Short mmCIF file of N, CA, C and O in Angstrom, two decimals:
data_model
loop_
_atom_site.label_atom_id
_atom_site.label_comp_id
_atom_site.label_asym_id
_atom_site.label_seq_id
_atom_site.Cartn_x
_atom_site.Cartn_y
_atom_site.Cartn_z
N UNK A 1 1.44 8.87 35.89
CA UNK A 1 2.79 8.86 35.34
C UNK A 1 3.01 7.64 34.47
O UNK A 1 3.40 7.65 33.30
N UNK A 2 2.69 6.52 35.25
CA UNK A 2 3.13 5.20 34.02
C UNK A 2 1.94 5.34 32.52
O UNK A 2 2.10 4.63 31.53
N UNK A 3 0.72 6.45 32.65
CA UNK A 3 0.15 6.37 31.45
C UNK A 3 0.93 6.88 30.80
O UNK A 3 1.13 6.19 29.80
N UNK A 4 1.63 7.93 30.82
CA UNK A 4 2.32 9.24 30.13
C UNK A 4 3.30 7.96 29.44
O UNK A 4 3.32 7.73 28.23
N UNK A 5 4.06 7.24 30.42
CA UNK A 5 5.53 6.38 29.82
C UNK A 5 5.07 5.39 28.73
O UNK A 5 5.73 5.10 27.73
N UNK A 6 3.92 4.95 29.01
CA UNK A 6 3.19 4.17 28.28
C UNK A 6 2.88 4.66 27.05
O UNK A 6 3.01 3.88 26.11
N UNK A 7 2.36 6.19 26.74
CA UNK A 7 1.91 6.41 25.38
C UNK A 7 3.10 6.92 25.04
O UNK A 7 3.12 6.86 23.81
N UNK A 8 4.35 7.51 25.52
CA UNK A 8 5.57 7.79 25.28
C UNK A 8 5.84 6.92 23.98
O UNK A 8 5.89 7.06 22.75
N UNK A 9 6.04 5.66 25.24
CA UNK A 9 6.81 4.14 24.61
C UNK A 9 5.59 3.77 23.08
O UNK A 9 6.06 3.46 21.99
N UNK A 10 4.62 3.84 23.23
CA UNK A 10 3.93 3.26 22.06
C UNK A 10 4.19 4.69 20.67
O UNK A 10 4.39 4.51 19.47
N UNK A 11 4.10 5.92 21.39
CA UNK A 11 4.21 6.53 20.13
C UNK A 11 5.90 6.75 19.49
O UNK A 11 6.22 7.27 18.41
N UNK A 12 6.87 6.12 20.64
CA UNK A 12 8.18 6.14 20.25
C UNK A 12 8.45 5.14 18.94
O UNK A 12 9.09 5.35 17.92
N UNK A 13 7.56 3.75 19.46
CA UNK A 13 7.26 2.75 18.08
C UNK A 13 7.09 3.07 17.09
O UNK A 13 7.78 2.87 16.09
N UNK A 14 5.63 3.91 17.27
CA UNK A 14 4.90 4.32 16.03
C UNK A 14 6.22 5.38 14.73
O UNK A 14 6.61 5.38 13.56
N UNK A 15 6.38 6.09 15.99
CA UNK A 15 7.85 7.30 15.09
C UNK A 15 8.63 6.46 14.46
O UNK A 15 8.98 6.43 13.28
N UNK A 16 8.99 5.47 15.73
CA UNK A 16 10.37 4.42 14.78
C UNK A 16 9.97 4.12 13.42
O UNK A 16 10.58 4.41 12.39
N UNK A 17 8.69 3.39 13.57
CA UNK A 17 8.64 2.88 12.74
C UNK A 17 8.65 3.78 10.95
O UNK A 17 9.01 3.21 9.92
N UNK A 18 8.13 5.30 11.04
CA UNK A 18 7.78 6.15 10.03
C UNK A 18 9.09 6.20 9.90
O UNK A 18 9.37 6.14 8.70
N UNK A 19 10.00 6.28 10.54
CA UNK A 19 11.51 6.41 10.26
C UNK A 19 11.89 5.57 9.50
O UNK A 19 12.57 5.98 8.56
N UNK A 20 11.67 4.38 9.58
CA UNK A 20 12.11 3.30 9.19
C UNK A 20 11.84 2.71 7.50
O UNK A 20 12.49 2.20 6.59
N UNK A 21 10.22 3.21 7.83
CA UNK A 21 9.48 3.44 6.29
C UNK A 21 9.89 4.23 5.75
O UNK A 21 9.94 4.09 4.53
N UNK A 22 10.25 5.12 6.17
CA UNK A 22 10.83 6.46 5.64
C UNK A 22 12.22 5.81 4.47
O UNK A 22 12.05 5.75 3.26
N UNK A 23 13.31 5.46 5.05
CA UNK A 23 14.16 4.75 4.56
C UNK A 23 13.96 3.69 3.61
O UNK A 23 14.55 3.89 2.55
N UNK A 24 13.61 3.12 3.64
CA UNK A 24 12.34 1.96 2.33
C UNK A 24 12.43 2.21 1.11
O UNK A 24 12.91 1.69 0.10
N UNK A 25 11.47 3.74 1.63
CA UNK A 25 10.98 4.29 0.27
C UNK A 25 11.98 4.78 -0.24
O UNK A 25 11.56 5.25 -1.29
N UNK A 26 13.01 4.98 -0.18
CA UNK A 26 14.34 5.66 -0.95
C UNK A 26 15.00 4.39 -1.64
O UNK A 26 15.91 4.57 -2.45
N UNK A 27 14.54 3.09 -1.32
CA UNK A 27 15.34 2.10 -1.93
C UNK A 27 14.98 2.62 -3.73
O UNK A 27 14.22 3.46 -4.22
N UNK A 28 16.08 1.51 -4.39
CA UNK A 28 15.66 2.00 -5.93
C UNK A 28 14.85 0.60 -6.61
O UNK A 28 14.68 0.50 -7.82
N UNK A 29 14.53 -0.13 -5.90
CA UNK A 29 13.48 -1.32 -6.36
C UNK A 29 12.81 -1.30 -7.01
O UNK A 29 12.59 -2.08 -7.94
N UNK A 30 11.83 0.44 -6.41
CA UNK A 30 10.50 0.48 -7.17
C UNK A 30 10.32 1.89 -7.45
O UNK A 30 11.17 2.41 -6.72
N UNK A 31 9.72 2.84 -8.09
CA UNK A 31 9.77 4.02 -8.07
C UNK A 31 9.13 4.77 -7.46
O UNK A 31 8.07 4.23 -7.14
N UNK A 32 9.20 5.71 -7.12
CA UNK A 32 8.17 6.34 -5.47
C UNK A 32 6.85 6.47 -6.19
O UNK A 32 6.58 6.56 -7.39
N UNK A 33 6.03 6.47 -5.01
CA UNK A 33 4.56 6.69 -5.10
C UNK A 33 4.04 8.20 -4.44
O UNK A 33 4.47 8.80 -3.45
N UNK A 34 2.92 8.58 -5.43
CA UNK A 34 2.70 10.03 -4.88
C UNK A 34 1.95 9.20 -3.06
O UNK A 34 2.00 8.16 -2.40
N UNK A 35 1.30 10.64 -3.06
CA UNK A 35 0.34 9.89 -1.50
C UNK A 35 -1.05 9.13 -1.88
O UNK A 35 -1.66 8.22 -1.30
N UNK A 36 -1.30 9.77 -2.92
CA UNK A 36 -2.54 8.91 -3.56
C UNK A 36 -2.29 7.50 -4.09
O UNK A 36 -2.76 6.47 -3.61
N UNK A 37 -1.60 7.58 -5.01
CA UNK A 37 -0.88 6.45 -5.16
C UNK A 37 -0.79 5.50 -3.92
O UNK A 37 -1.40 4.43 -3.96
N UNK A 38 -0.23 5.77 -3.07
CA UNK A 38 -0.14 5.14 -1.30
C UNK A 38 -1.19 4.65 -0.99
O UNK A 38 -1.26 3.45 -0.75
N UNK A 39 -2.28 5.50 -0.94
CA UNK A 39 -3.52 5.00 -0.26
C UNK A 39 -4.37 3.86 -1.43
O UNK A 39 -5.17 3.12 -0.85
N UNK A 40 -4.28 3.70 -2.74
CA UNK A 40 -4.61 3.14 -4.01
C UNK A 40 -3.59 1.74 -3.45
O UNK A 40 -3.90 0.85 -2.65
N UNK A 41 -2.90 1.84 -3.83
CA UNK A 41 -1.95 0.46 -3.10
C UNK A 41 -2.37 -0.12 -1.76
O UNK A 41 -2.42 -1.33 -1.57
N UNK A 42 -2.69 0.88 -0.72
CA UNK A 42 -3.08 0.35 1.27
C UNK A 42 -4.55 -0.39 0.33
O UNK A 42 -4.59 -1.62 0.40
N UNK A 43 -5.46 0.14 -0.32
CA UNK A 43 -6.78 -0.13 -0.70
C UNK A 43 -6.59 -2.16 -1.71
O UNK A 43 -7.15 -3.25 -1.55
N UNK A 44 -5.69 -1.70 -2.49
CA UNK A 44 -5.51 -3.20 -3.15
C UNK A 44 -5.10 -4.21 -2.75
O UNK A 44 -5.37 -5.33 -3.19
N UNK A 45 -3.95 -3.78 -1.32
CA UNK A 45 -3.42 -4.70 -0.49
C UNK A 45 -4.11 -5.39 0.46
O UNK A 45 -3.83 -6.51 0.89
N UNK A 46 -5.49 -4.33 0.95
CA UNK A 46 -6.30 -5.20 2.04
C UNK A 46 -7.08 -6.18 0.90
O UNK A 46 -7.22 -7.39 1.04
N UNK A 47 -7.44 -5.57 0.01
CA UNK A 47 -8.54 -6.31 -1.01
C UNK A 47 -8.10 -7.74 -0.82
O UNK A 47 -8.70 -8.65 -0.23
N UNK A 48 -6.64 -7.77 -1.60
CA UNK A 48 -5.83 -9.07 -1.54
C UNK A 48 -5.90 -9.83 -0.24
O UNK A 48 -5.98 -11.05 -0.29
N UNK A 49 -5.89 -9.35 0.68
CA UNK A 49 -5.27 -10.31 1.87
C UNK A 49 -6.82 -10.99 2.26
O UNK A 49 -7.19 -12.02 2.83
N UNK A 50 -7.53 -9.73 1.56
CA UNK A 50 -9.19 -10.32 1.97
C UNK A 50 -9.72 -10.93 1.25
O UNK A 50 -10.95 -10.91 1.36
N UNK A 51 -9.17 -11.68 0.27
CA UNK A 51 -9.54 -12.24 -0.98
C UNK A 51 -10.13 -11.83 -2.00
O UNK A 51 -10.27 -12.54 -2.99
N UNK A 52 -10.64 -10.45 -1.90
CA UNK A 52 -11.58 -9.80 -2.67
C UNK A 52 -11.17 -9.70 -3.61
O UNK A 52 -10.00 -9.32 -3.65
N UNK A 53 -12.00 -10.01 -5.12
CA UNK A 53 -11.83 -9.15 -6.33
C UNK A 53 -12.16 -7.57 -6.67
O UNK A 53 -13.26 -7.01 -6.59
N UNK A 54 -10.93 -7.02 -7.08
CA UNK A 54 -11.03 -5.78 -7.26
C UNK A 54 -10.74 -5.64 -8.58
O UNK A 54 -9.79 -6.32 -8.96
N UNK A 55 -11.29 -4.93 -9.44
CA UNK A 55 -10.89 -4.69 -10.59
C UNK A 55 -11.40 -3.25 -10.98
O UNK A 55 -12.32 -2.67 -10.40
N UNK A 56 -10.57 -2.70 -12.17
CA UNK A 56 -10.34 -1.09 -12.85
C UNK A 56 -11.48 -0.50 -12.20
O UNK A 56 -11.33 0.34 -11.32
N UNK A 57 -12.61 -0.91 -12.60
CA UNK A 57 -14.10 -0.42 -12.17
C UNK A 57 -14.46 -0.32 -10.87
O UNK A 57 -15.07 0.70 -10.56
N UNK A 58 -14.24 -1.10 -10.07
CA UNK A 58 -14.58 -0.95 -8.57
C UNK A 58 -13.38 0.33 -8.30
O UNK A 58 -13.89 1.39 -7.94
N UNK A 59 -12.19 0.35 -8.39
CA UNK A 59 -11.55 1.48 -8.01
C UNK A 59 -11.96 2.48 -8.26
O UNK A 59 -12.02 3.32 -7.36
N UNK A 60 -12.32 2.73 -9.32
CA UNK A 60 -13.13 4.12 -9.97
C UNK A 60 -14.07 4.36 -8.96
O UNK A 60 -14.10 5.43 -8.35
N UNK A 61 -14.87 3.41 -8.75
CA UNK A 61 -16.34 3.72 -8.11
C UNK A 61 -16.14 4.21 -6.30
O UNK A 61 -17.14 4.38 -5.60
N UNK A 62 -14.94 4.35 -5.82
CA UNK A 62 -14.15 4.89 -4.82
C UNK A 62 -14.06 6.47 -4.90
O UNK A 62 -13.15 7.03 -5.50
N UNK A 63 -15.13 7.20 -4.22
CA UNK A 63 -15.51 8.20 -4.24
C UNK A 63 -14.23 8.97 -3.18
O UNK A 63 -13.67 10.02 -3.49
N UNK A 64 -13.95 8.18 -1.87
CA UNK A 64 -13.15 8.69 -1.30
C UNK A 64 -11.93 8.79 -2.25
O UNK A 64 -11.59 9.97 -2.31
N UNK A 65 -11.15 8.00 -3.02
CA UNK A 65 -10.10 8.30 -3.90
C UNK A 65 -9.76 9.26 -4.60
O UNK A 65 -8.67 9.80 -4.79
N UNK A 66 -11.02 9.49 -5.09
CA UNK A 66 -11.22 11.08 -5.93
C UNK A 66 -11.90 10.54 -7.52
O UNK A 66 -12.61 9.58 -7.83
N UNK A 67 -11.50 11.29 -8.04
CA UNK A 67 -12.54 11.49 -9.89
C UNK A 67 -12.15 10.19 -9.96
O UNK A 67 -11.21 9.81 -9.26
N UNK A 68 -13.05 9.07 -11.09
CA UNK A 68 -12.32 8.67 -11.24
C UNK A 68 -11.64 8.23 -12.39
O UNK A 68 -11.31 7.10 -12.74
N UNK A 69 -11.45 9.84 -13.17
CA UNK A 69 -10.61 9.91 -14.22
C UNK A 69 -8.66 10.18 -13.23
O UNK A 69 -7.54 10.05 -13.70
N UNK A 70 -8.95 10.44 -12.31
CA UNK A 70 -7.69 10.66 -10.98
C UNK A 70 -7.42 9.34 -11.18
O UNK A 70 -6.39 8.90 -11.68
N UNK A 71 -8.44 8.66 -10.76
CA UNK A 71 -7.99 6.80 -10.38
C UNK A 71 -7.26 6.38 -11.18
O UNK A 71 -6.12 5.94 -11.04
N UNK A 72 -8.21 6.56 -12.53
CA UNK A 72 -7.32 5.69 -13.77
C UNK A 72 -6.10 6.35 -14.02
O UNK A 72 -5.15 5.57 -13.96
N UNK A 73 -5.71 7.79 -14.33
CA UNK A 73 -4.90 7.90 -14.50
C UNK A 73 -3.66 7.43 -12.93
O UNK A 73 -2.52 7.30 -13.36
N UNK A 74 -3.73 7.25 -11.70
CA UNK A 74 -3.08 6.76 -11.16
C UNK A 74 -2.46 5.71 -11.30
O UNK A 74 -1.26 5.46 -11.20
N UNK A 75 -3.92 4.68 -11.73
CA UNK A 75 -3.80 3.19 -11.84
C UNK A 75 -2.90 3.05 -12.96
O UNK A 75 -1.99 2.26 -12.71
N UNK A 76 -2.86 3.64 -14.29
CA UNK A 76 -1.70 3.49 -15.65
C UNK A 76 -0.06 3.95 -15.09
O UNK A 76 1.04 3.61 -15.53
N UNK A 77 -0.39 4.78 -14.01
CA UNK A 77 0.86 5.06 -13.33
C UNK A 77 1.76 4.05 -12.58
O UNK A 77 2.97 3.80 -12.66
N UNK A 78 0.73 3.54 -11.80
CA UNK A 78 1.25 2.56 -10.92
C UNK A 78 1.51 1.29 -11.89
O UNK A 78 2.52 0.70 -11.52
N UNK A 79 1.12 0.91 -12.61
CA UNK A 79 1.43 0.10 -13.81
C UNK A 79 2.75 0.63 -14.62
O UNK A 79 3.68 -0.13 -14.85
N UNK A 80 2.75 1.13 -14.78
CA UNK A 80 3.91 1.69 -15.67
C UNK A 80 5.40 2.08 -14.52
O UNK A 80 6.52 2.43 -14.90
N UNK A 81 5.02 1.90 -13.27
CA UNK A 81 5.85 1.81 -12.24
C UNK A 81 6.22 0.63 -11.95
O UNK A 81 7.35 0.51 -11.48
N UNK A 82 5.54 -0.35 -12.10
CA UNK A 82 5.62 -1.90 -11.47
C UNK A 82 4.73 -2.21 -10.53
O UNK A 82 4.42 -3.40 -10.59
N UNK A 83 4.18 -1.59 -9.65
CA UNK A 83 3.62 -1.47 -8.37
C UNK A 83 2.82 -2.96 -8.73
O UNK A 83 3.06 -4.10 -8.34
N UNK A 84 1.89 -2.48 -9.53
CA UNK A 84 0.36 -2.87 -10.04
C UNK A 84 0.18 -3.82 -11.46
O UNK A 84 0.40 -3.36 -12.58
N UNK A 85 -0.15 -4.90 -11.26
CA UNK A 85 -0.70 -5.66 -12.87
C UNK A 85 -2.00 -6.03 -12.69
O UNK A 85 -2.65 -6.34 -11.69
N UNK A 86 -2.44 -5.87 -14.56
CA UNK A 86 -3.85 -6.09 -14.47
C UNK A 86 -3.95 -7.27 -15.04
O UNK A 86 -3.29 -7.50 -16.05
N UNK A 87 -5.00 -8.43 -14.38
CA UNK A 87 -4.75 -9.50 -15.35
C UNK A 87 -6.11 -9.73 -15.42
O UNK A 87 -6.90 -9.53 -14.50
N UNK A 88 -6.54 -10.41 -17.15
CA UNK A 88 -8.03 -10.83 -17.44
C UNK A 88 -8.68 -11.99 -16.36
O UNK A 88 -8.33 -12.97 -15.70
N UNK A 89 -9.69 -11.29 -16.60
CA UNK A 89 -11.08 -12.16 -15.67
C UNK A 89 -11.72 -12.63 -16.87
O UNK A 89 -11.38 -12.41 -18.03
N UNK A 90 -12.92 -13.47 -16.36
CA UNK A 90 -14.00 -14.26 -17.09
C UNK A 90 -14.69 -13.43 -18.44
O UNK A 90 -15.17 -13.90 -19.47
N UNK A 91 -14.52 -11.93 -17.99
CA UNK A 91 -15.19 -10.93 -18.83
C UNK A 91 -14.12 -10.23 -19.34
O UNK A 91 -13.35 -9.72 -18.53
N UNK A 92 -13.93 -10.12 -20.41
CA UNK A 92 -12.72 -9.81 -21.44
C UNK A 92 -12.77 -8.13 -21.03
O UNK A 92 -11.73 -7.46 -21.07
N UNK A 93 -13.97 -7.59 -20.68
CA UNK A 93 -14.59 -6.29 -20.57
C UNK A 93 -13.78 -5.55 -19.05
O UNK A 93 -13.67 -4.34 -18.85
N UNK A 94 -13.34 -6.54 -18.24
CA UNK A 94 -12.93 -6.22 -17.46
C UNK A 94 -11.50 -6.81 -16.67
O UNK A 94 -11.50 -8.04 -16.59
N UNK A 95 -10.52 -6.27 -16.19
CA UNK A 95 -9.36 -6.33 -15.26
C UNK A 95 -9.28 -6.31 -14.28
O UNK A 95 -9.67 -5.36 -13.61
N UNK A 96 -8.59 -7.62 -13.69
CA UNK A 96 -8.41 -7.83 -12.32
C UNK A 96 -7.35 -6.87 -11.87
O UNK A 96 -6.74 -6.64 -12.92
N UNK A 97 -6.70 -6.05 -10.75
CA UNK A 97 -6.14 -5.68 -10.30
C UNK A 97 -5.37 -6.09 -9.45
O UNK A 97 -5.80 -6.16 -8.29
N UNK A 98 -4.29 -6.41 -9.67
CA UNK A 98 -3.39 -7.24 -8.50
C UNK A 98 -1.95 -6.57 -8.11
O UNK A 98 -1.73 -5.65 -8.91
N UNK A 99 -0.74 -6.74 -7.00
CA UNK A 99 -0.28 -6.63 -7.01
C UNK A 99 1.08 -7.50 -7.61
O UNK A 99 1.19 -8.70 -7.84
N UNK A 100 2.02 -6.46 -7.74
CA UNK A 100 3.49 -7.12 -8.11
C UNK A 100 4.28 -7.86 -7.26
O UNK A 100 4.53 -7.36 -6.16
N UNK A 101 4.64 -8.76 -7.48
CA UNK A 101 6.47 -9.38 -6.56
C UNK A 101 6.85 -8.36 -6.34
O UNK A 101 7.28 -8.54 -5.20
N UNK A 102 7.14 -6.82 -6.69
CA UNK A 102 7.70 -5.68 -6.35
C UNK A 102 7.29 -5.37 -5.27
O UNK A 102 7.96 -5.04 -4.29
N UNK A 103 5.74 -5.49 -5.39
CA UNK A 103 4.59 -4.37 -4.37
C UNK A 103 4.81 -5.42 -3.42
O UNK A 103 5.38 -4.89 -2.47
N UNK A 104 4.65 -6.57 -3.21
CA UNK A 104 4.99 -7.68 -1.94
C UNK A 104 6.18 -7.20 -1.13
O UNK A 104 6.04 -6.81 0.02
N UNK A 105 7.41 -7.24 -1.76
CA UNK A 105 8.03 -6.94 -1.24
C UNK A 105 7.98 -5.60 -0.56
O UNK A 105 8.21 -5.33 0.62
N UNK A 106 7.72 -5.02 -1.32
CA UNK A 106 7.56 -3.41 -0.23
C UNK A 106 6.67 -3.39 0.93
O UNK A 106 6.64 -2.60 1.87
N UNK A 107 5.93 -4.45 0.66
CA UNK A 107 5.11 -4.95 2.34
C UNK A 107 5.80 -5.90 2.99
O UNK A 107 5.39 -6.13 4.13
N UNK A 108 6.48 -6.35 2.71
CA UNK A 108 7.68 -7.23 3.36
C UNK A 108 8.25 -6.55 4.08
O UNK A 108 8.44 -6.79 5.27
N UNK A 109 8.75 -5.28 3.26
CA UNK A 109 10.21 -4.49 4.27
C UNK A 109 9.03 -3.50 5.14
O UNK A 109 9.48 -3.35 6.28
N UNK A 110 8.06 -2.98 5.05
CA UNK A 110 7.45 -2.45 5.78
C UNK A 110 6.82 -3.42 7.17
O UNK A 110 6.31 -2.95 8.19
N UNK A 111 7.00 -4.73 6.89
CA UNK A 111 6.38 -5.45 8.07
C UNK A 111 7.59 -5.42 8.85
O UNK A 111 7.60 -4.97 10.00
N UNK A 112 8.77 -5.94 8.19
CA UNK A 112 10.57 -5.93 8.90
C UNK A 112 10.61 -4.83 9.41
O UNK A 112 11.32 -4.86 10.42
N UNK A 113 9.93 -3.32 9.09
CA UNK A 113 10.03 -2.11 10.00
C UNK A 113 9.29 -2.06 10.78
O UNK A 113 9.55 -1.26 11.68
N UNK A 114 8.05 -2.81 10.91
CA UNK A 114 7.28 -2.31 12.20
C UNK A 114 7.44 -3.11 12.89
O UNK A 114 6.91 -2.83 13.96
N UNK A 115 8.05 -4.32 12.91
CA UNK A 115 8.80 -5.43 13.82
C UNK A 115 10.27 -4.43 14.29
O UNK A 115 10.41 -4.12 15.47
N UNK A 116 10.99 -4.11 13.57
CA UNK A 116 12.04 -3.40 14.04
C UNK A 116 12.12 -3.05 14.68
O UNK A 116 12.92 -3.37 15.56
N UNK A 117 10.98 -1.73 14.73
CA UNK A 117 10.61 -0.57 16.06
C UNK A 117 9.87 -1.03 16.97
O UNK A 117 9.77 -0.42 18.04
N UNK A 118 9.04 -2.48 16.67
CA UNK A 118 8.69 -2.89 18.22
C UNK A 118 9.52 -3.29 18.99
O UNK A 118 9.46 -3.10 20.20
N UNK A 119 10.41 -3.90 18.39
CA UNK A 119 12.33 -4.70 19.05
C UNK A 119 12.74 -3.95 19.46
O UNK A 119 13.13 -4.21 20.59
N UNK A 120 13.00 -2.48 18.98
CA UNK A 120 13.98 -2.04 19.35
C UNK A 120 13.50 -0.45 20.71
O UNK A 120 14.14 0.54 21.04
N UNK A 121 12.18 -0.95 21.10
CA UNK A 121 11.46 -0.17 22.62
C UNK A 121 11.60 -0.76 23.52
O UNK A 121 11.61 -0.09 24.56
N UNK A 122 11.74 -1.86 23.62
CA UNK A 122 11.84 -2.91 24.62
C UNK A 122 13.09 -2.86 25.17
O UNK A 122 13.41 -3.66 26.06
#
């Protein structure tokens, strides 16, 4: 019985929290992202936190992402959204991929939601 209350309580979090994201994404900050788009952003955000350089070309070469005539055309999307800026590297030939003050923030309010819904099980 206390396993059952236990995965209850953790997947009650987990819900909160999609709820919560859920609401986010309706702000008018930034303009919505398809789901690909989503996972192209989860992919640039770990890069960042991991210090990694990512640039136009390595995304492409992301087989799980899809074609990557898909990529690029995502990547001009998410650019032309705010999400995403590309800024020159050492090789004129190639673009760094970084995120926006926009895109931060949208991991900001997504961290304030999954703090939320842990606060608010307890």
């Amino acid at each position: 019985m206390n396993v059952i209350n236990n995965t209850k309580r953790s997947s009650d979090v987990y819900l909160r929290f999609l709820q919560l994201a859920d609401a986010i994404r309706g702000l008018p900050s930034l303009p919505p992202l398809d789901p690909l788009e989503e996972k192209i952003l989860a992919v640039i955000a770990r890069a960042g936190t991991q210090h990694e350089r990512l640039c136009v070309r390595d995304m492409m070469a992301k087989e799980q992402l899809g074609a990557p005539a898909t990529i690029h055309t995502r990547l001009k999307s998410m650019r032309a959204k705010g999400w995403i800026m590309l800024s020159d590297t050492e090789d004129a030939r190639r673009k760094q991929i970084e995120l926006t003050r926009g895109a931060m923030r949208y991991f900001d309010h997504l961290s304030k939601c999954m703090m939320e819904a842990a606060n608010s099980s307890v």
